[in-house]
Amino acid sequence: MSLCLSGIRSLPKFWKSNPCLGLSPGHSSYLSLRVYCGIRNQQRWFSLKTMCPQDTKSRNLLITKARYLRKDEGSNKQVSSDFPHLFAAGAAKKRSQMNPQSKDHALPPVRNAIQVPTKPLNSEEWDKLKEEFKGKTSFENWISSQMARCHSSVDVAKSLLAWVAAKNNGIVGYDLLVRYLYLCVFHKQTSEVIDVYEIMKARYKSLESGGYSLLIRGLSHSDRWRESLLLLEDIKKVITPSKKNYNDCIQGALLHQDVNTAWHLYQELLGHDLIPLLETLKAFFDFGKDIKDDHYSNKLLDILLYLRNNQLYPGESFAHSIKTWFESVPGKQWKGQFTTIQKSGQCLGCGRTIEPIHLSPEEYEFLKGKIMKDVIDGGDQYKKTTPQELKRFENFVKSSPPFDIVIDGLNVAKMFPKARESKVLLDVVSQLAKQNLRLLVLGRKHMLRQRSRWRKDEMEKVQKQASCFFADDISKDDPFLLYATLHSGNHCKFITKDLMRDHKACLPDAKTQRLFFKWQQGHQLAIMNRFLGSKVTFQHIFSYDTVVQTTGDSWHIPYDEDLVERYSYEVPTKWLCLHRKT
Amino acid sequence: MSIFLKMSVNVTFLRPFTRFLVPFTIHTERRNLYSRILQRYMSSKIPTLSYPNKESTSPPDQLELDGWKTTMKSSVQEDVSTVSSSKDEDPLAATRELIEMWRLLGREVPEHITEEELKTIMECASKSSKKKYLKYLYVREKMKKAKQIKKEMKAAAREEVKKAKQLETTEEDKQRNFLFLRLWERNMNIAMGWKGIQAMQFGQPLVFDMAYDNYMKRQELHNTVSQLLESEGWNRRNVDPFHIYFCNLKVDGVYYRELAKRYGEKWDKLLITTTEKSHVDLFPKDSIIYLTADSPNVMTTFKHDKIYVVGSFVDKNMQPGTSLANAKRLKLATECLPLDKYLQWDIGNKNLTLDQMMRILLCLKNNGSWEEALTFVPRRKHTGFLEISQHSQEFLHRLKIAKTFPKGPLNVHGLNEKI
């Protein structure tokens, strides 16, 4: 038993700090994992169970991680070397690949061995098939949904319906009819769609949204596309149509050269506060190639402004459509190319500078007020802090001159799980202090208490080199960080690795959230160090704003590549640069 | 009884729609017509049937496949004309039709729906909230139906037993001697009433803080009241009940109305104290302990001289720290149950329901150990109890001396800080 204990002794230190492992599987954590693995090999590790009760989950995670790390040490190092920017498209995906959850998605067991027929069957054959079927739902239901799933040919489905109708006095249930309609629409069998449409019109006074949607989609390509607009009206009586419904109608209208109806529907779509599908917008651009009309061009430019205001980014094919449209405008000689932007904010294609990421003074004041009102106060000051503390903080901020850098003490200190917290914090603070920056360290009061991981002498040194504000232990420190940074002015940056998504969520509307995100991109410094002791390096800050923008004779449009998965808090890295030949 | 009444209302209301609801019940003559038409098509198909299936692309086969369309179209022409005569542009009716069509499609929507529910649906802001409410109605209807069937089966079984008994001779019964009349339930109620009165006089107070009605939606409030009812029931049956206080209960507030509705006549005879005043006005501040899962302090023992406050609050809407904020505002001591210390927590919220809280507190009060008390934590939330053996306790002690082990709840809090 004594052997086991000596092995474990070094353990508590690292299980205590394992929350950090999830985010930075660096060198230091790897070392500690080796220790852990050693214990595991001795087959004594379950004696730990009593010791660290609340950490089974993280321990399991550790085990999987240890396995992973042992398996491919080399590739892990390689990944860490080209660590993408915190906000760049695909970065979160890469981060998640670094700590994989080895979960194999097993295929659900096959319940029914019946094969969906590939040829039309006659009634005897259907009868036979039905006898073979064993399941909870009715056979007709099951087989028709299977057909819809594997996109059987229309004829097979038709033979099923004929069989059902023959058994059922010529009546086919609504659900079967809808699934048949789905197949017809999928295979673009317009005449069948119209037949089903006639049947539904004859049989039912009104339909439900699924049936309507399919009919709209099917009819919009046919000559009777105007009837799809009537169906849209029918949907509107009870519920708001989906953006897909609008998309189908608009595409139908454009296909039949009815531009006014298309724009009218587009306006209606925006009026319902729906965000149009990028497909819809692309359709307008694709159609625009054949139209030489100033009015229409202006509307397309309006769409681009809509993209700008809502911080939407076109997809790759949409970007191509935009490019082709611009190049097709007669007399203006637009030239488009796909480029990237340099770190300095200059377009590699034309050399123009992209809009800086700074907020305008009005926007800045607005955001500051909103952070104070919604994130810190939030209707109940006691939730995140107390009025006394808020007062203390406000006085503190007002009395001190503006800071250059605000540091999230706890976040920085816990960066390296193996190292002592106060030491890490002191390292970072003293390195920054050498550059003559005015620092503010935000933390909690428990940091001041003498403990093994928070040494008093080191905290005193920190307090000498930087101003400090310590919140109560049960208060949230992030909101204070945000406000202190905003209060200090535009030049002030803050240091944390936290993505601040929970605070962004406290903001009331999408517009403020976008403003916050823009400000965050421009002011957040994330420490990129993977090892203790080296010089602190920060991720570079975007100097430019990733958004659709124009200078009149040029457009710069960021777009999403088809093969890159982008998370909501990341921005695209590829751009479409359009400028006029001179 | 009330269920029956409601059902009959539904039925009378639905009458104008029944014609539409059951379009498939067809008159016999018409049925003959269909089968005649169909027979025509089926007979035309017979020759093709004899051929092997390879030549399925042959024109007669195609014709046979489209046969059902004609019957579908022709068969209902008359049906529609009768329905469309009663057509109106009322959005309520349109919604009803939409729901009916959804039902035909096999969606989870109720079969019968009252005018009032229909209005609630219309008031729902978004499509998903409509669907959610419809699903709720669907599940409720299903449960009601299942209950009804069960009830009927039970009644039938009872009837049979009765018949069987009547056949037997009852003389045997008369000869037997009994000490008590069969009045168990009433006696039990009276006994519980006595105990309740004693608790009102000498019992330890337990406060339910009802200040959260603004934080809850209708459904959550409903759940809270159900949980309150259940906790009161558990308390009543206990050997040594608490003296329950409902504090901050606004007269004619939503809580009050719902409670009075659920308890009925019993509400005024309930052996608990209800007050509009706050718990800080009734008791000395330093003896109050506010129980909340967000508290940094862990409850170690049950103190018999303290007044525990439980927030009657079901939070489905992600508002963490509401009760902690309330306690902070009133400067009260807070505690949380030592769930992590005794249980291997697996999934789920650390917030427990009110009746679970009540049972745990009652168990602690009656000198139960923590292990016994925490058996009331739902099994699905944890994987088992932690046993702290003598050996590991020693080990922990040594670690504490070595100062590598975090002390107190605050350190733990700091550790959980995410990077």
Coordinates of N, CA, C and O in Angstrom, one line a residue, chain B residues 168-223:
Chain B
E168 N -71.8 -16.0 -2.8 CA -71.4 -16.6 -1.6 C -72.4 -16.2 -0.5 O -73.0 -15.2 -0.5
T169 N -72.4 -17.1 0.5 CA -73.3 -16.7 1.6 C -72.6 -15.8 2.6 O -71.3 -15.8 2.8
T170 N -73.3 -14.9 3.1 CA -72.7 -13.8 4.0 C -72.8 -14.2 5.5 O -72.4 -13.4 6.3
E171 N -73.3 -15.4 5.8 CA -73.5 -15.7 7.2 C -72.2 -15.8 7.9 O -72.1 -15.4 9.1
E172 N -71.2 -16.2 7.2 CA -69.9 -16.4 7.8 C -69.4 -15.1 8.4 O -68.8 -15.0 9.5
D173 N -69.6 -14.0 7.6 CA -69.1 -12.7 8.1 C -69.7 -12.3 9.4 O -69.1 -11.7 10.2
K174 N -71.0 -12.5 9.5 CA -71.7 -12.0 10.6 C -71.2 -12.6 11.9 O -71.3 -12.0 13.0
Q175 N -70.7 -13.8 11.8 CA -70.3 -14.5 13.0 C -69.0 -14.0 13.6 O -68.7 -14.2 14.7
R176 N -68.2 -13.4 12.7 CA -66.9 -13.0 13.2 C -66.9 -11.8 14.1 O -67.8 -10.9 14.0
N177 N -65.9 -11.7 15.0 CA -65.8 -10.6 15.9 C -64.7 -9.7 15.5 O -63.6 -10.1 15.2
F178 N -65.0 -8.4 15.6 CA -64.0 -7.4 15.3 C -63.8 -6.5 16.4 O -64.8 -6.1 17.1
L179 N -62.6 -6.0 16.6 CA -62.4 -5.0 17.6 C -62.7 -3.6 17.1 O -63.2 -2.7 17.8
F180 N -62.3 -3.3 15.8 CA -62.5 -2.0 15.3 C -63.4 -2.0 14.1 O -63.4 -2.9 13.3
L181 N -64.1 -0.9 14.0 CA -64.8 -0.6 12.7 C -63.8 -0.3 11.7 O -62.7 0.2 12.0
R182 N -64.1 -0.4 10.4 CA -63.1 -0.1 9.4 C -63.2 1.4 9.0 O -63.8 1.8 8.1
L183 N -62.5 2.1 9.9 CA -62.6 3.6 9.6 C -61.1 4.1 9.6 O -60.8 5.2 10.1
W184 N -60.2 3.3 9.1 CA -58.8 3.6 9.2 C -58.5 5.0 8.7 O -57.8 5.8 9.4
E185 N -59.0 5.4 7.5 CA -58.5 6.6 6.9 C -58.9 7.8 7.7 O -58.1 8.7 7.9
R186 N -60.1 7.8 8.2 CA -60.6 8.9 9.0 C -59.8 9.0 10.3 O -59.3 10.1 10.7
N187 N -59.5 7.9 10.9 CA -58.7 7.9 12.1 C -57.3 8.5 11.9 O -56.8 9.3 12.6
M188 N -56.8 8.1 10.7 CA -55.5 8.5 10.4 C -55.5 10.0 10.2 O -54.6 10.7 10.7
N189 N -56.5 10.5 9.5 CA -56.5 12.0 9.2 C -56.6 12.7 10.5 O -56.0 13.8 10.7
I190 N -57.5 12.2 11.5 CA -57.6 12.9 12.7 C -56.3 12.9 13.5 O -55.9 14.0 14.0
A191 N -55.6 11.8 13.5 CA -54.4 11.7 14.2 C -53.3 12.7 13.6 O -52.6 13.4 14.3
M192 N -53.4 12.7 12.3 CA -52.4 13.6 11.6 C -52.8 15.1 12.0 O -51.9 15.9 12.1
G193 N -54.1 15.3 12.1 CA -54.5 16.7 12.5 C -54.0 17.0 13.9 O -53.5 18.1 14.1
W194 N -54.1 16.1 14.8 CA -53.5 16.4 16.2 C -52.1 16.7 16.1 O -51.6 17.6 16.7
K195 N -51.4 15.9 15.4 CA -49.9 16.1 15.3 C -49.6 17.4 14.6 O -48.7 18.1 15.1
G196 N -50.4 17.8 13.6 CA -50.2 19.0 13.0 C -50.4 20.2 13.9 O -49.7 21.2 13.9
I197 N -51.4 20.1 14.8 CA -51.7 21.2 15.7 C -50.5 21.3 16.7 O -50.1 22.4 17.0
Q198 N -50.0 20.1 17.1 CA -48.9 20.2 18.0 C -47.7 20.9 17.3 O -47.0 21.6 17.9
A199 N -47.5 20.5 16.1 CA -46.4 21.1 15.3 C -46.6 22.6 15.2 O -45.7 23.4 15.3
M200 N -47.9 23.1 15.1 CA -48.2 24.5 15.0 C -47.7 25.2 16.3 O -47.3 26.3 16.3
Q201 N -47.9 24.5 17.4 CA -47.5 25.1 18.7 C -46.0 25.0 19.0 O -45.4 26.0 19.4
F202 N -45.5 23.8 18.8 CA -44.1 23.6 19.3 C -43.2 23.1 18.2 O -42.0 22.9 18.4
G203 N -43.6 23.0 17.0 CA -42.7 22.5 15.9 C -41.7 23.5 15.5 O -41.8 24.7 15.6
Q204 N -40.7 22.9 14.8 CA -39.6 23.7 14.3 C -40.1 24.4 13.0 O -40.7 23.7 12.1
P205 N -39.9 25.7 12.8 CA -40.5 26.3 11.6 C -39.6 25.9 10.3 O -38.4 25.7 10.4
L206 N -40.4 25.7 9.2 CA -39.7 25.6 7.9 C -40.4 26.5 7.0 O -41.6 26.4 6.8
V207 N -39.6 27.4 6.4 CA -40.3 28.4 5.6 C -40.2 28.1 4.1 O -39.1 27.7 3.6
F208 N -41.3 28.3 3.4 CA -41.2 28.3 1.9 C -41.4 29.7 1.5 O -42.3 30.4 1.8
D209 N -40.3 30.2 0.8 CA -40.3 31.6 0.3 C -41.0 31.7 -1.0 O -40.6 31.1 -2.0
M210 N -42.2 32.4 -1.0 CA -43.0 32.4 -2.2 C -42.7 33.7 -3.0 O -43.7 34.2 -3.6
A211 N -41.5 34.2 -3.0 CA -41.3 35.5 -3.6 C -40.9 35.4 -5.1 O -40.4 36.3 -5.7
Y212 N -41.1 34.2 -5.6 CA -40.5 34.0 -7.0 C -41.6 34.0 -8.1 O -41.3 33.5 -9.2
D213 N -42.8 34.4 -7.8 CA -43.8 34.3 -8.8 C -43.5 35.1 -10.1 O -44.0 34.7 -11.2
N214 N -42.7 36.1 -9.9 CA -42.4 36.9 -11.1 C -41.4 36.2 -12.0 O -41.2 36.6 -13.2
Y215 N -40.7 35.3 -11.5 CA -39.6 34.6 -12.3 C -40.1 33.4 -13.0 O -39.3 32.8 -13.8
M216 N -41.3 33.1 -12.8 CA -41.8 31.8 -13.4 C -42.9 32.0 -14.4 O -43.7 32.9 -14.3
K217 N -42.9 31.1 -15.3 CA -44.0 31.1 -16.3 C -45.2 30.2 -15.8 O -45.0 29.6 -14.7
R218 N -46.2 30.2 -16.5 CA -47.4 29.5 -16.1 C -47.1 28.0 -15.7 O -47.5 27.5 -14.7
Q219 N -46.4 27.4 -16.6 CA -46.2 25.9 -16.4 C -45.3 25.7 -15.2 O -45.6 24.8 -14.4
E220 N -44.3 26.5 -15.0 CA -43.4 26.4 -13.9 C -44.2 26.6 -12.6 O -44.0 25.9 -11.6
L221 N -45.0 27.6 -12.6 CA -45.8 27.9 -11.4 C -46.7 26.8 -11.0 O -46.8 26.4 -9.9
H222 N -47.3 26.2 -12.1 CA -48.1 25.0 -11.9 C -47.3 23.9 -11.2 O -47.8 23.3 -10.3
N223 N -46.1 23.6 -11.7 CA -45.3 22.6 -11.2 C -44.9 22.9 -9.7 O -44.9 22.0 -8.9

